[in-house]
Structures are given as C-alpha cells and as structure tokens.
GROMACS .gro file of C-alpha atoms in nm:
model
  104
    1MET     CA    1  23.126  21.844  -3.004
    2THR     CA    2  23.087  22.047  -2.708
    3GLY     CA    3  22.826  22.331  -2.610
    4PHE     CA    4  22.569  22.429  -2.353
    5VAL     CA    5  22.188  22.547  -2.448
    6GLN     CA    6  21.952  22.688  -2.181
    7PHE     CA    7  21.618  22.754  -2.295
    8ILE     CA    8  21.414  23.005  -2.061
    9GLU     CA    9  20.989  22.958  -2.164
   10TYR     CA   10  20.817  23.169  -2.029
   11ARG     CA   11  20.454  23.400  -2.060
   12THR     CA   12  20.406  23.803  -2.051
   13SER     CA   13  20.151  24.043  -2.108
   14ARG     CA   14  20.504  24.283  -2.105
   15GLN     CA   15  20.745  24.147  -2.373
   16GLU     CA   16  20.845  24.466  -2.512
   17GLU     CA   17  21.021  24.520  -2.173
   18ILE     CA   18  21.138  24.175  -2.161
   19ALA     CA   19  21.268  24.264  -2.442
   20ALA     CA   20  21.457  24.586  -2.335
   21LEU     CA   21  21.565  24.410  -2.031
   22MET     CA   22  21.739  24.116  -2.262
   23SER     CA   23  21.874  24.408  -2.492
   24ASP     CA   24  21.962  24.593  -2.221
   25PHE     CA   25  22.141  24.298  -2.043
   26ARG     CA   26  22.376  24.177  -2.380
   27GLU     CA   27  22.520  24.560  -2.414
   28LYS     CA   28  22.622  24.591  -2.031
   29ARG     CA   29  22.754  24.242  -2.031
   30GLN     CA   30  22.997  24.305  -2.350
   31ALA     CA   31  23.081  24.630  -2.255
   32ALA     CA   32  23.264  24.517  -1.922
   33ALA     CA   33  23.379  24.198  -2.050
   34ASP     CA   34  23.464  24.041  -1.755
   35GLY     CA   35  23.372  23.677  -1.822
   36PRO     CA   36  23.188  23.404  -1.912
   37SER     CA   37  22.905  23.502  -2.133
   38PRO     CA   38  22.659  23.323  -2.413
   39THR     CA   39  22.800  23.274  -2.748
   40ARG     CA   40  22.473  23.315  -2.896
   41ALA     CA   41  22.117  23.422  -2.727
   42MET     CA   42  21.757  23.416  -2.964
   43SER     CA   43  21.399  23.489  -2.846
   44CYS     CA   44  21.098  23.306  -2.973
   45ALA     CA   45  20.769  23.446  -2.988
   46ASP     CA   46  20.509  23.089  -3.002
   47ARG     CA   47  20.293  23.088  -3.343
   48ASP     CA   48  19.989  22.872  -3.156
   49GLU     CA   49  19.998  23.064  -2.800
   50GLU     CA   50  19.985  23.440  -2.808
   51GLY     CA   51  20.176  23.531  -2.461
   52ARG     CA   52  20.427  23.253  -2.451
   53TYR     CA   53  20.773  23.302  -2.543
   54CYS     CA   54  21.123  23.142  -2.555
   55ALA     CA   55  21.471  23.249  -2.512
   56VAL     CA   56  21.727  23.007  -2.699
   57ILE     CA   57  22.100  23.074  -2.468
   58GLU     CA   58  22.412  22.897  -2.604
   59PHE     CA   59  22.702  22.886  -2.413
   60ALA     CA   60  23.081  22.740  -2.541
   61SER     CA   61  23.050  22.457  -2.210
   62TYR     CA   62  22.835  22.363  -1.932
   63GLU     CA   63  23.067  22.489  -1.670
   64GLU     CA   64  23.094  22.868  -1.851
   65ALA     CA   65  22.717  22.865  -1.831
   66MET     CA   66  22.706  22.763  -1.453
   67GLU     CA   67  22.956  23.029  -1.387
   68ASN     CA   68  22.796  23.324  -1.563
   69SER     CA   69  22.478  23.226  -1.354
   70ASN     CA   70  22.686  23.246  -1.028
   71ARG     CA   71  22.699  23.635  -1.148
   72SER     CA   72  22.536  23.914  -0.936
   73ASP     CA   73  22.439  24.042  -1.256
   74THR     CA   74  22.256  23.772  -1.388
   75GLY     CA   75  22.089  23.681  -1.093
   76GLU     CA   76  21.948  24.065  -1.090
   77PHE     CA   77  21.860  24.015  -1.512
   78ALA     CA   78  21.687  23.670  -1.364
   79ALA     CA   79  21.468  23.831  -1.065
   80THR     CA   80  21.376  24.136  -1.298
   81LEU     CA   81  21.271  23.858  -1.597
   82ALA     CA   82  21.063  23.684  -1.314
   83GLU     CA   83  20.878  24.008  -1.249
   84LEU     CA   84  20.802  24.046  -1.607
   85CYS     CA   85  20.708  23.698  -1.651
   86ASP     CA   86  20.292  23.657  -1.535
   87GLY     CA   87  20.453  23.321  -1.374
   88PRO     CA   88  20.773  23.157  -1.314
   89PRO     CA   89  21.003  23.082  -1.628
   90THR     CA   90  21.038  22.760  -1.686
   91PHE     CA   91  21.451  22.700  -1.722
   92ARG     CA   92  21.516  22.378  -1.946
   93ASN     CA   93  21.925  22.260  -1.971
   94PHE     CA   94  22.063  22.094  -2.263
   95ASP     CA   95  22.428  21.981  -2.385
   96ARG     CA   96  22.437  22.040  -2.736
   97GLN     CA   97  22.523  21.705  -2.948
   98ASP     CA   98  22.504  21.794  -3.302
   99VAL     CA   99  22.399  22.119  -3.507
  100GLU     CA  100  22.387  22.080  -3.906
  101GLU     CA  101  22.396  22.389  -4.086
  102TYR     CA  102  22.215  22.463  -4.423
  103GLN     CA  103  22.282  22.631  -4.704
  104PRO     CA  104  21.979  22.827  -4.857
   0.00000   0.00000   0.00000
C-alpha cells in the first residue's frame, strides 16, 4: 500500500481563524487544480488538553507531498498557520502501511 500522511500538531487560542484558513486554502487549491493536493484532510481537537489540535493530511505519495510542500501557496499557508499558533507547529511524516475500514 502506498501513501503518505502528515500530522501537524499545534497549540492555539485562535482555532476558528485556523479553521477558516484551512477551509480557504482547500477551496483555492481545488479551484486551481494545478498540482498535487492532499487526498484527504482531517482536523482534530485534543479532548484532554484544551488548545491542542492536530491536522491529519493524506497524500497519494511522499513525492506528491514534497511537491505540494514546495509550492509558494503552501509556504504562505504554513507561514500564516504559524502566526496563528501559540508556538511552532510540529510536523510528523509517516508512510502509510495499512488501512482497515470497519462497517457499522
């Protein structure tokens, strides 16, 4: 199985602004359709620690993720995200090994 997943863990008191930033970025990227983009994105709030969040971003491959990272609009997004955080975000990179779907 191929695929690449990036976790972005961050702390913020401005989550509504970050959610709007992520939504705007996604809409602009989908409208442009001019290069690799995530295949799925998920935002999570820590239940045990208020103000801590994680974004889970999936790509078809590591190579597409790196191409995406080198885009100027991605750099602008990352800089704005950092400004809205209460400290530097932590980026964690994973190769996807397995996915199991569960039926309800």
